[in-house]
Amino acid sequence: GSSKLVQQIQEGATPDMLMTADASTMIGALEKAEELKGVSTEVIATNALVLATAHGNPADINALDDLTRQGVITALCAAEVPCGKLAHQELHGKNIVPATVTEEANVTDVSTKVATGEADAGFIYTTDAASIKMQGQDITVLELPGLERNAYPLAVTKSGSLNDAAKSFADWLAHSDQASVILTDYGFTTA
């Protein structure tokens, strides 16, 4: 997850670039990690959080309110990671308290819970839902209108600024039509 990547940089890792799953994590990294102080960022893509159900929607979830029914298990990312921040924001904004919650470390873990049926529903990104569907899973995806899209900023680190390949790759990601097509094919919206 993004917060773990930032922690690794704070502990001395020197990657050539960092991409986080939200802007606030990147802002925190720019303030705290020496390797990132003074570098600029650029949003390369955005993604939307959705509520996805387990294969075949066995709990018959058709709205957020359905998460409050007894016996319905909802998977959420931890509140300190981007997918968790957005999911908690959506639930609090709608005054919804799910009946049973399983809290996961990151969106990959939530996606796994949904894909394996360990959770009846989970808050994941459109890209994760697309991946589950590509695996042949019959999941229901409920959009969350009005919820802000998640921005994915990219920063070339101080170490990366000395690496021509890293700078070239970052430029390709942020500005090439080819990268834009790839990101769009995987469900992202390009910046």
Coordinates of N, CA, C and O in Angstrom, one line a residue:
G1 N 0.8 -1.2 0.0 CA 0.0 0.0 0.0 C 0.9 1.3 0.0 O 2.1 1.2 0.3
S2 N 0.2 2.4 -0.3 CA 0.9 3.6 -0.4 C 1.6 4.0 0.8 O 2.8 4.5 0.8
S3 N 0.9 3.9 2.0 CA 1.5 4.3 3.2 C 2.8 3.5 3.6 O 3.7 4.0 4.1
K4 N 2.8 2.2 3.2 CA 3.9 1.3 3.4 C 5.1 1.8 2.6 O 6.2 1.8 3.0
L5 N 4.8 2.1 1.3 CA 5.9 2.6 0.4 C 6.5 3.9 1.0 O 7.8 4.0 1.0
V6 N 5.7 4.8 1.5 CA 6.2 6.0 2.1 C 7.1 5.7 3.3 O 8.2 6.3 3.5
Q7 N 6.6 4.8 4.1 CA 7.4 4.4 5.3 C 8.7 3.8 4.9 O 9.7 4.2 5.6
Q8 N 8.8 3.0 3.9 CA 10.0 2.5 3.4 C 11.0 3.6 3.0 O 12.2 3.5 3.3
I9 N 10.5 4.6 2.3 CA 11.4 5.7 1.9 C 11.8 6.5 3.1 O 13.0 6.9 3.2
Q10 N 11.0 6.7 4.1 CA 11.4 7.4 5.3 C 12.4 6.6 6.1 O 13.3 7.2 6.8
E11 N 12.4 5.3 5.9 CA 13.4 4.4 6.6 C 14.7 4.2 5.8 O 15.5 3.5 6.2
G12 N 14.8 4.9 4.7 CA 16.1 4.9 3.9 C 16.0 4.3 2.5 O 17.0 4.4 1.8
A13 N 14.9 3.8 2.1 CA 14.8 3.3 0.7 C 15.0 4.4 -0.3 O 14.6 5.5 0.0
T14 N 15.7 4.2 -1.4 CA 15.9 5.2 -2.4 C 15.4 4.8 -3.8 O 16.2 4.6 -4.7
P15 N 14.1 4.8 -3.9 CA 13.6 4.4 -5.3 C 13.8 5.6 -6.2 O 14.0 6.7 -5.8
D16 N 13.7 5.3 -7.5 CA 13.8 6.4 -8.5 C 12.5 7.2 -8.6 O 12.5 8.3 -9.0
M17 N 11.4 6.5 -8.3 CA 10.1 7.3 -8.4 C 9.1 6.7 -7.4 O 9.3 5.5 -6.9
L18 N 8.1 7.4 -7.1 CA 7.0 7.0 -6.2 C 5.7 7.4 -6.8 O 5.5 8.5 -7.3
M19 N 4.8 6.4 -6.8 CA 3.4 6.6 -7.2 C 2.6 6.2 -6.0 O 2.8 5.1 -5.5
T20 N 1.6 7.1 -5.6 CA 0.8 6.7 -4.5 C -0.7 6.7 -5.0 O -1.0 7.3 -6.0
A21 N -1.5 6.0 -4.2 CA -2.9 5.8 -4.6 C -3.8 7.0 -4.1 O -5.0 6.9 -4.2
D22 N -3.2 8.1 -3.6 CA -4.0 9.3 -3.4 C -3.0 10.4 -3.2 O -1.8 10.3 -2.9
A23 N -3.6 11.6 -3.3 CA -2.8 12.9 -3.2 C -2.3 13.1 -1.8 O -1.2 13.6 -1.6
S24 N -3.1 12.9 -0.8 CA -2.8 13.2 0.6 C -1.6 12.4 1.0 O -0.7 12.9 1.8
T25 N -1.5 11.1 0.6 CA -0.3 10.3 1.0 C 0.9 10.9 0.4 O 2.0 10.9 1.0
M26 N 0.8 11.3 -0.9 CA 2.0 11.9 -1.6 C 2.4 13.2 -0.9 O 3.6 13.4 -0.6
I27 N 1.4 14.0 -0.5 CA 1.7 15.3 0.2 C 2.5 15.0 1.5 O 3.5 15.6 1.8
G28 N 2.0 14.0 2.2 CA 2.7 13.6 3.5 C 4.1 13.1 3.2 O 5.0 13.5 4.0
A29 N 4.3 12.4 2.2 CA 5.6 11.9 1.8 C 6.5 13.0 1.5 O 7.7 13.0 1.9
L30 N 6.0 14.0 0.7 CA 6.9 15.1 0.3 C 7.3 15.9 1.5 O 8.4 16.5 1.5
E31 N 6.5 15.9 2.6 CA 6.8 16.7 3.8 C 7.8 15.9 4.7 O 8.6 16.5 5.4
K32 N 7.7 14.6 4.7 CA 8.4 13.8 5.7 C 9.6 13.1 5.2 O 10.5 12.8 6.0
A33 N 9.7 12.7 4.0 CA 10.8 11.9 3.4 C 11.8 12.8 2.8 O 11.5 13.5 1.8
E34 N 13.1 12.7 3.3 CA 14.1 13.5 2.8 C 14.3 13.3 1.3 O 14.6 14.2 0.5
E35 N 14.2 12.0 0.8 CA 14.3 11.7 -0.6 C 13.3 12.4 -1.5 O 13.5 12.5 -2.7
L36 N 12.3 12.9 -0.9 CA 11.2 13.5 -1.7 C 11.1 15.0 -1.5 O 10.3 15.7 -2.2
K37 N 11.8 15.6 -0.5 CA 11.7 17.0 -0.2 C 12.1 17.8 -1.4 O 13.1 17.7 -2.0
G38 N 11.2 18.8 -1.8 CA 11.5 19.7 -2.9 C 11.2 19.1 -4.3 O 11.4 19.8 -5.3
V39 N 10.7 17.9 -4.4 CA 10.5 17.3 -5.8 C 9.0 17.7 -6.2 O 8.2 18.0 -5.3
S40 N 8.8 17.7 -7.5 CA 7.4 18.0 -7.9 C 6.7 16.7 -8.2 O 7.3 15.6 -8.4
T41 N 5.3 16.8 -8.3 CA 4.5 15.7 -8.5 C 3.6 16.0 -9.7 O 3.4 17.1 -10.1
E42 N 3.1 14.9 -10.3 CA 2.1 15.1 -11.4 C 1.1 13.9 -11.3 O 1.5 12.7 -11.2
V43 N -0.2 14.2 -11.4 CA -1.2 13.2 -11.4 C -1.2 12.5 -12.7 O -1.3 13.2 -13.8
I44 N -1.1 11.2 -12.8 CA -1.0 10.5 -14.0 C -2.4 9.8 -14.3 O -2.7 9.5 -15.5
A45 N -3.2 9.6 -13.3 CA -4.4 8.9 -13.5 C -5.4 9.0 -12.3 O -4.9 9.4 -11.2
T46 N -6.6 8.7 -12.5 CA -7.6 8.7 -11.4 C -8.4 7.4 -11.5 O -8.3 6.7 -12.5
N47 N -9.0 7.1 -10.4 CA -9.7 5.8 -10.3 C -10.9 6.1 -9.3 O -10.9 6.9 -8.5
A48 N -12.0 5.4 -9.5 CA -13.2 5.5 -8.7 C -13.4 4.3 -7.7 O -13.2 3.2 -8.1
L49 N -13.8 4.6 -6.5 CA -14.1 3.6 -5.5 C -15.5 3.1 -5.8 O -16.4 4.0 -6.1
V50 N -15.7 1.8 -5.8 CA -17.1 1.3 -6.0 C -17.3 0.2 -4.9 O -16.4 -0.2 -4.2
L51 N -18.5 -0.2 -4.8 CA -18.9 -1.3 -3.9 C -19.1 -2.5 -4.8 O -19.9 -2.5 -5.7
A52 N -18.3 -3.6 -4.6 CA -18.4 -4.8 -5.4 C -18.9 -5.9 -4.5 O -18.6 -6.0 -3.4
T53 N -19.7 -6.8 -5.1 CA -20.3 -7.9 -4.4 C -19.5 -9.2 -4.7 O -18.8 -9.3 -5.8
A54 N -19.7 -10.2 -3.9 CA -19.1 -11.5 -4.2 C -19.8 -12.1 -5.4 O -20.8 -11.7 -5.9
H55 N -19.1 -13.1 -6.0 CA -19.6 -13.8 -7.2 C -21.1 -14.2 -7.1 O -21.5 -14.9 -6.1
G56 N -21.9 -13.7 -8.0 CA -23.3 -14.1 -8.0 C -24.2 -13.3 -7.0 O -25.4 -13.4 -7.0
N57 N -23.5 -12.4 -6.3 CA -24.2 -11.5 -5.3 C -25.2 -12.3 -4.4 O -26.4 -12.1 -4.3
P58 N -24.6 -13.3 -3.7 CA -25.4 -14.2 -2.8 C -26.2 -13.4 -1.7 O -27.2 -13.9 -1.2
A59 N -25.7 -12.3 -1.3 CA -26.3 -11.5 -0.2 C -27.3 -10.5 -0.7 O -27.9 -9.8 0.0
D60 N -27.5 -10.5 -2.1 CA -28.5 -9.7 -2.7 C -28.3 -8.2 -2.3 O -29.2 -7.5 -1.9
I61 N -27.1 -7.7 -2.5 CA -26.8 -6.3 -2.2 C -27.0 -5.5 -3.4 O -26.4 -5.7 -4.5
N62 N -27.9 -4.5 -3.3 CA -28.3 -3.6 -4.4 C -28.1 -2.2 -4.1 O -28.3 -1.3 -4.9
A63 N -27.8 -1.9 -2.8 CA -27.6 -0.5 -2.3 C -26.8 -0.5 -1.1 O -26.6 -1.6 -0.4
L64 N -26.2 0.6 -0.7 CA -25.3 0.7 0.5 C -26.1 0.3 1.7 O -25.5 -0.4 2.6
D65 N -27.4 0.6 1.8 CA -28.1 0.3 3.0 C -28.2 -1.3 3.2 O -28.3 -1.7 4.4
D66 N -28.0 -2.0 2.2 CA -28.0 -3.5 2.3 C -26.9 -4.0 3.2 O -26.9 -5.1 3.7
L67 N -25.8 -3.2 3.3 CA -24.7 -3.6 4.2 C -25.0 -3.7 5.6 O -24.3 -4.3 6.4
T68 N -26.1 -3.1 6.0 CA -26.5 -3.0 7.4 C -27.3 -4.3 7.8 O -27.6 -4.5 9.0
R69 N -27.7 -5.1 6.9 CA -28.5 -6.3 7.2 C -27.6 -7.3 8.0 O -26.4 -7.5 7.7
Q70 N -28.2 -8.0 9.0 CA -27.5 -9.0 9.8 C -27.0 -10.1 8.8 O -27.7 -10.5 7.9
G71 N -25.8 -10.5 9.1 CA -25.2 -11.6 8.3 C -24.4 -11.1 7.1 O -23.6 -11.9 6.5
V72 N -24.5 -9.9 6.7 CA -23.8 -9.3 5.6 C -22.4 -8.9 6.0 O -22.2 -8.1 7.0
I73 N -21.4 -9.5 5.4 CA -20.0 -9.2 5.7 C -19.4 -8.2 4.7 O -19.5 -8.5 3.5
T74 N -18.9 -7.1 5.2 CA -18.4 -6.0 4.3 C -16.9 -5.9 4.5 O -16.4 -5.8 5.7
A75 N -16.1 -6.0 3.5 CA -14.6 -5.8 3.6 C -14.3 -4.3 3.3 O -14.8 -3.7 2.3
L76 N -13.5 -3.8 4.2 CA -13.0 -2.4 4.0 C -11.5 -2.3 4.2 O -10.9 -3.1 4.9
C77 N -10.9 -1.4 3.5 CA -9.5 -1.1 3.7 C -9.4 -0.4 5.0 O -10.3 0.3 5.5
A78 N -8.2 -0.6 5.7 CA -7.9 0.2 6.9 C -8.1 1.7 6.6 O -7.8 2.2 5.5
A79 N -8.5 2.4 7.6 CA -8.8 3.8 7.5 C -7.6 4.7 7.1 O -7.8 5.7 6.5
E80 N -6.4 4.2 7.4 CA -5.3 5.0 7.0 C -4.8 4.9 5.6 O -3.9 5.6 5.2
V81 N -5.3 3.9 4.8 CA -4.9 3.8 3.4 C -6.0 4.4 2.5 O -7.2 4.6 2.9
P82 N -5.6 4.8 1.3 CA -6.6 5.6 0.5 C -7.9 5.0 0.3 O -8.9 5.6 0.4
C83 N -8.0 3.7 0.0 CA -9.3 3.1 -0.3 C -10.1 3.1 1.0 O -11.4 3.2 1.0
G84 N -9.5 3.0 2.2 CA -10.2 3.0 3.4 C -10.7 4.4 3.8 O -11.8 4.6 4.2
K85 N -9.9 5.4 3.5 CA -10.3 6.8 3.7 C -11.6 7.1 2.9 O -12.6 7.6 3.5
L86 N -11.6 6.7 1.6 CA -12.8 7.0 0.8 C -14.0 6.2 1.2 O -15.1 6.7 1.3
A87 N -13.8 4.9 1.6 CA -14.9 4.0 2.0 C -15.5 4.6 3.3 O -16.8 4.7 3.4
H88 N -14.7 4.9 4.2 CA -15.2 5.5 5.5 C -15.9 6.8 5.3 O -17.0 7.1 5.9
Q89 N -15.4 7.6 4.4 CA -16.0 8.9 4.0 C -17.4 8.6 3.5 O -18.4 9.3 3.9
E90 N -17.5 7.7 2.6 CA -18.8 7.4 2.0 C -19.8 6.8 3.0 O -21.0 7.3 3.1
L91 N -19.4 5.9 3.9 CA -20.3 5.3 4.9 C -20.7 6.4 5.9 O -21.9 6.5 6.2
H92 N -19.8 7.2 6.4 CA -20.1 8.2 7.4 C -21.0 9.3 6.8 O -22.0 9.7 7.4
G93 N -20.8 9.6 5.5 CA -21.6 10.6 4.8 C -23.0 10.2 4.6 O -23.9 11.0 4.6
K94 N -23.2 8.9 4.5 CA -24.6 8.3 4.3 C -25.1 7.7 5.6 O -26.2 7.1 5.6
N95 N -24.4 7.9 6.7 CA -24.8 7.4 8.0 C -25.1 5.9 8.0 O -26.1 5.4 8.5
I96 N -24.2 5.2 7.4 CA -24.4 3.7 7.2 C -23.3 3.0 8.1 O -22.1 3.3 8.0
V97 N -23.8 2.1 8.9 CA -22.9 1.3 9.7 C -23.1 -0.2 9.3 O -24.1 -0.8 9.6
P98 N -22.1 -0.8 8.6 CA -22.3 -2.2 8.1 C -22.4 -3.1 9.3 O -21.9 -2.9 10.4
A99 N -23.2 -4.2 9.1 CA -23.5 -5.1 10.2 C -22.2 -5.8 10.6 O -21.9 -5.9 11.8
T100 N -21.4 -6.3 9.7 CA -20.1 -7.0 10.1 C -19.1 -6.5 9.1 O -19.3 -6.5 7.9
V101 N -17.9 -6.1 9.7 CA -16.8 -5.5 8.9 C -15.6 -6.4 9.1 O -15.3 -6.7 10.2
T102 N -14.9 -6.6 8.0 CA -13.6 -7.1 8.0 C -12.6 -6.1 7.5 O -12.9 -5.5 6.4
E103 N -11.6 -5.7 8.3 CA -10.7 -4.6 7.9 C -9.5 -5.2 7.3 O -8.8 -6.0 8.0
E104 N -9.1 -4.8 6.1 CA -7.9 -5.3 5.4 C -6.9 -4.2 5.3 O -7.1 -3.0 5.3
A105 N -5.6 -4.7 5.1 CA -4.5 -3.8 5.0 C -4.5 -2.9 3.7 O -4.0 -1.8 3.7
N106 N -5.1 -3.4 2.6 CA -5.0 -2.7 1.4 C -6.1 -3.2 0.4 O -6.8 -4.1 0.7
V107 N -6.3 -2.5 -0.7 CA -7.4 -2.8 -1.6 C -7.2 -4.2 -2.3 O -8.2 -4.9 -2.6
T108 N -6.0 -4.7 -2.4 CA -5.8 -6.0 -2.9 C -6.4 -7.1 -2.0 O -7.0 -8.0 -2.5
D109 N -6.2 -6.9 -0.7 CA -6.7 -7.8 0.2 C -8.3 -7.8 0.2 O -8.9 -8.8 0.3
V110 N -8.9 -6.6 0.1 CA -10.3 -6.4 0.0 C -10.8 -7.2 -1.3 O -11.8 -7.9 -1.2
S111 N -10.1 -6.9 -2.4 CA -10.5 -7.6 -3.6 C -10.5 -9.1 -3.5 O -11.3 -9.8 -4.0
T112 N -9.5 -9.6 -2.8 CA -9.4 -11.0 -2.6 C -10.5 -11.6 -1.8 O -11.1 -12.6 -2.1
K113 N -10.9 -10.8 -0.8 CA -12.1 -11.2 0.1 C -13.3 -11.3 -0.8 O -14.2 -12.2 -0.6
V114 N -13.5 -10.3 -1.7 CA -14.7 -10.3 -2.5 C -14.6 -11.4 -3.5 O -15.6 -12.1 -3.7
A115 N -13.5 -11.6 -4.2 CA -13.3 -12.6 -5.3 C -13.5 -14.0 -4.8 O -14.0 -14.9 -5.5
T116 N -13.1 -14.2 -3.5 CA -13.2 -15.6 -3.0 C -14.5 -15.8 -2.2 O -14.7 -16.9 -1.7
G117 N -15.3 -14.8 -2.1 CA -16.6 -14.9 -1.4 C -16.4 -14.9 0.1 O -17.4 -15.2 0.9
E118 N -15.3 -14.6 0.7 CA -15.1 -14.4 2.1 C -15.8 -13.2 2.7 O -16.1 -13.2 3.8
A119 N -16.1 -12.3 1.8 CA -16.9 -11.1 2.1 C -18.1 -11.0 1.1 O -17.9 -11.4 -0.1
D120 N -19.2 -10.6 1.6 CA -20.4 -10.4 0.7 C -20.2 -9.2 -0.2 O -20.7 -9.2 -1.4
A121 N -19.5 -8.2 0.3 CA -19.2 -7.0 -0.5 C -17.9 -6.3 0.0 O -17.5 -6.6 1.1
G122 N -17.4 -5.5 -0.9 CA -16.2 -4.8 -0.5 C -16.0 -3.5 -1.3 O -16.4 -3.4 -2.4
F123 N -15.4 -2.5 -0.7 CA -15.1 -1.3 -1.3 C -13.7 -1.4 -2.0 O -12.7 -1.5 -1.4
I124 N -13.8 -1.4 -3.4 CA -12.6 -1.5 -4.2 C -12.6 -0.5 -5.3 O -13.6 0.2 -5.5
Y125 N -11.6 -0.4 -6.1 CA -11.5 0.5 -7.2 C -12.1 -0.1 -8.5 O -12.1 -1.4 -8.6
T126 N -12.5 0.7 -9.4 CA -13.0 0.2 -10.7 C -12.0 -0.7 -11.3 O -12.4 -1.7 -12.0
T127 N -10.7 -0.4 -11.2 CA -9.7 -1.2 -11.8 C -9.7 -2.6 -11.2 O -9.5 -3.6 -11.9
D128 N -9.9 -2.7 -9.9 CA -9.9 -4.0 -9.2 C -11.1 -4.8 -9.6 O -11.0 -6.0 -9.8
A129 N -12.3 -4.1 -9.7 CA -13.5 -4.8 -10.1 C -13.3 -5.3 -11.6 O -13.8 -6.4 -11.9
A130 N -12.7 -4.6 -12.4 CA -12.5 -5.0 -13.8 C -11.6 -6.2 -13.8 O -11.8 -7.2 -14.6
S131 N -10.6 -6.3 -13.0 CA -9.7 -7.4 -12.9 C -10.5 -8.7 -12.4 O -10.3 -9.8 -13.0
I132 N -11.3 -8.5 -11.4 CA -12.1 -9.7 -10.9 C -13.0 -10.2 -12.1 O -13.2 -11.4 -12.3
K133 N -13.6 -9.2 -12.8 CA -14.5 -9.6 -13.9 C -13.8 -10.4 -15.0 O -14.3 -11.3 -15.6
M134 N -12.5 -9.9 -15.2 CA -11.7 -10.5 -16.3 C -11.4 -12.0 -15.9 O -11.0 -12.8 -16.8
Q135 N -11.4 -12.3 -14.6 CA -11.2 -13.7 -14.2 C -12.4 -14.5 -14.2 O -12.4 -15.7 -13.8
G136 N -13.5 -14.0 -14.8 CA -14.7 -14.7 -15.0 C -15.7 -14.7 -13.8 O -16.7 -15.4 -13.8
Q137 N -15.4 -13.8 -12.9 CA -16.3 -13.7 -11.7 C -17.5 -12.8 -12.1 O -17.4 -11.8 -12.7
D138 N -18.7 -13.3 -11.7 CA -19.9 -12.6 -11.9 C -20.2 -11.7 -10.7 O -20.8 -12.1 -9.7
I139 N -19.6 -10.5 -10.7 CA -19.8 -9.6 -9.5 C -20.7 -8.4 -9.9 O -20.8 -8.1 -11.1
T140 N -21.4 -7.9 -8.9 CA -22.2 -6.7 -9.1 C -21.4 -5.5 -8.6 O -20.7 -5.6 -7.6
V141 N -21.3 -4.5 -9.4 CA -20.6 -3.3 -9.0 C -21.6 -2.1 -8.9 O -22.3 -1.8 -9.8
L142 N -21.6 -1.5 -7.7 CA -22.4 -0.4 -7.4 C -21.5 0.9 -7.4 O -20.6 1.0 -6.6
E143 N -21.8 1.8 -8.3 CA -21.1 3.1 -8.3 C -21.4 3.9 -7.1 O -22.5 3.8 -6.6
L144 N -20.5 4.8 -6.7 CA -20.7 5.7 -5.6 C -20.7 7.1 -6.1 O -19.7 7.8 -6.0
P145 N -21.8 7.6 -6.7 CA -21.8 8.9 -7.3 C -21.5 10.0 -6.2 O -22.0 9.9 -5.1
G146 N -20.8 11.0 -6.6 CA -20.5 12.1 -5.7 C -19.2 11.9 -4.9 O -18.7 12.8 -4.3
L147 N -18.7 10.7 -4.8 CA -17.5 10.4 -4.1 C -16.3 10.8 -5.0 O -16.3 10.5 -6.2
E148 N -15.4 11.6 -4.4 CA -14.3 12.0 -5.2 C -13.5 10.9 -5.8 O -13.4 9.8 -5.2
R149 N -12.9 11.1 -7.0 CA -12.1 10.1 -7.6 C -10.7 10.1 -6.9 O -10.3 11.2 -6.5
N150 N -10.1 9.0 -6.9 CA -8.8 8.9 -6.3 C -7.7 9.3 -7.3 O -7.7 8.8 -8.5
A151 N -6.8 10.2 -7.0 CA -5.8 10.6 -7.9 C -4.5 9.8 -7.6 O -4.2 9.5 -6.4
Y152 N -3.8 9.5 -8.6 CA -2.5 8.8 -8.5 C -1.4 9.7 -8.9 O -1.1 9.8 -10.1
P153 N -0.7 10.3 -8.0 CA 0.4 11.2 -8.3 C 1.7 10.4 -8.4 O 1.9 9.4 -7.8
L154 N 2.6 11.0 -9.3 CA 3.9 10.4 -9.5 C 4.9 11.4 -9.1 O 4.8 12.6 -9.5
A155 N 6.0 11.0 -8.5 CA 7.1 11.9 -8.2 C 8.4 11.2 -8.5 O 8.6 10.0 -8.1
V156 N 9.3 11.9 -9.2 CA 10.6 11.3 -9.4 C 11.4 11.8 -8.2 O 11.4 13.0 -7.9
T157 N 12.0 10.9 -7.5 CA 12.8 11.2 -6.3 C 14.1 11.9 -6.6 O 14.5 12.0 -7.7
K158 N 14.8 12.3 -5.5 CA 16.1 13.0 -5.7 C 17.0 12.0 -6.4 O 17.7 12.4 -7.3
S159 N 17.0 10.7 -6.0 CA 17.8 9.7 -6.6 C 17.4 9.5 -8.1 O 18.3 9.4 -9.0
G160 N 16.1 9.5 -8.3 CA 15.6 9.3 -9.6 C 16.0 10.4 -10.6 O 16.1 10.2 -11.8
S161 N 16.1 11.6 -10.1 CA 16.4 12.8 -10.9 C 17.8 12.6 -11.5 O 18.1 13.3 -12.5
L162 N 18.6 11.7 -11.0 CA 20.0 11.5 -11.5 C 20.0 10.3 -12.5 O 21.0 9.9 -13.1
N163 N 18.8 9.7 -12.7 CA 18.7 8.5 -13.6 C 17.8 8.8 -14.8 O 16.6 9.0 -14.7
D164 N 18.5 8.9 -15.9 CA 17.8 9.3 -17.2 C 16.7 8.3 -17.5 O 15.6 8.7 -18.0
A165 N 16.9 7.0 -17.3 CA 15.8 6.1 -17.6 C 14.6 6.3 -16.7 O 13.4 6.2 -17.2
A166 N 14.8 6.6 -15.4 CA 13.6 6.9 -14.5 C 12.9 8.2 -15.0 O 11.7 8.2 -15.0
K167 N 13.7 9.2 -15.4 CA 13.0 10.5 -15.8 C 12.3 10.2 -17.1 O 11.1 10.7 -17.3
S168 N 12.8 9.4 -18.0 CA 12.2 9.1 -19.3 C 10.9 8.3 -19.0 O 9.9 8.6 -19.7
F169 N 11.0 7.3 -18.1 CA 9.8 6.5 -17.8 C 8.7 7.3 -17.2 O 7.5 7.2 -17.6
A170 N 9.0 8.2 -16.3 CA 8.0 9.1 -15.7 C 7.4 10.0 -16.7 O 6.2 10.2 -16.7
D171 N 8.2 10.5 -17.6 CA 7.6 11.4 -18.7 C 6.7 10.6 -19.6 O 5.6 11.0 -20.0
W172 N 7.1 9.3 -19.9 CA 6.3 8.5 -20.8 C 4.9 8.2 -20.1 O 3.9 8.3 -20.7
L173 N 5.0 7.8 -18.8 CA 3.7 7.6 -18.0 C 2.8 8.8 -18.0 O 1.6 8.7 -18.1
A174 N 3.4 9.9 -17.8 CA 2.6 11.2 -17.6 C 2.1 11.8 -18.9 O 1.1 12.5 -18.9
H175 N 2.8 11.6 -20.0 CA 2.6 12.4 -21.2 C 2.4 11.6 -22.5 O 2.0 12.2 -23.5
S176 N 2.6 10.3 -22.5 CA 2.5 9.6 -23.8 C 1.1 9.1 -24.1 O 0.4 8.7 -23.1
D177 N 0.7 9.1 -25.3 CA -0.6 8.5 -25.7 C -0.6 7.0 -25.4 O -1.6 6.5 -25.1
Q178 N 0.5 6.4 -25.6 CA 0.6 4.9 -25.4 C 0.3 4.6 -24.0 O -0.5 3.6 -23.7
A179 N 0.9 5.3 -23.0 CA 0.6 5.0 -21.6 C -0.8 5.3 -21.3 O -1.5 4.6 -20.5
S180 N -1.4 6.4 -21.9 CA -2.8 6.7 -21.6 C -3.7 5.6 -22.1 O -4.6 5.3 -21.4
V181 N -3.4 5.0 -23.2 CA -4.2 3.9 -23.7 C -4.2 2.7 -22.8 O -5.2 2.1 -22.4
I182 N -3.0 2.4 -22.3 CA -2.8 1.3 -21.4 C -3.5 1.5 -20.1 O -4.3 0.6 -19.6
L183 N -3.4 2.7 -19.5 CA -4.1 3.0 -18.3 C -5.6 2.9 -18.4 O -6.3 2.4 -17.6
T184 N -6.1 3.5 -19.5 CA -7.5 3.4 -19.8 C -8.0 2.0 -20.0 O -9.1 1.6 -19.5
D185 N -7.2 1.2 -20.7 CA -7.6 -0.2 -20.9 C -7.8 -1.0 -19.5 O -8.6 -1.9 -19.4
Y186 N -7.0 -0.5 -18.5 CA -7.1 -1.2 -17.2 C -8.1 -0.5 -16.3 O -8.2 -0.8 -15.1
G187 N -8.9 0.5 -16.8 CA -9.9 1.1 -16.0 C -9.6 2.4 -15.4 O -10.5 3.0 -14.7
F188 N -8.4 2.9 -15.6 CA -8.1 4.2 -15.0 C -8.7 5.3 -15.9 O -8.9 5.1 -17.1
T189 N -8.8 6.5 -15.4 CA -9.1 7.7 -16.2 C -7.8 8.4 -16.2 O -7.2 8.7 -15.1
T190 N -7.3 8.8 -17.3 CA -6.0 9.5 -17.4 C -6.3 11.0 -17.0 O -7.3 11.5 -17.2
A191 N -5.2 11.6 -16.4 CA -5.3 12.9 -15.9 C -5.3 13.9 -17.0 O -4.9 13.7 -18.1

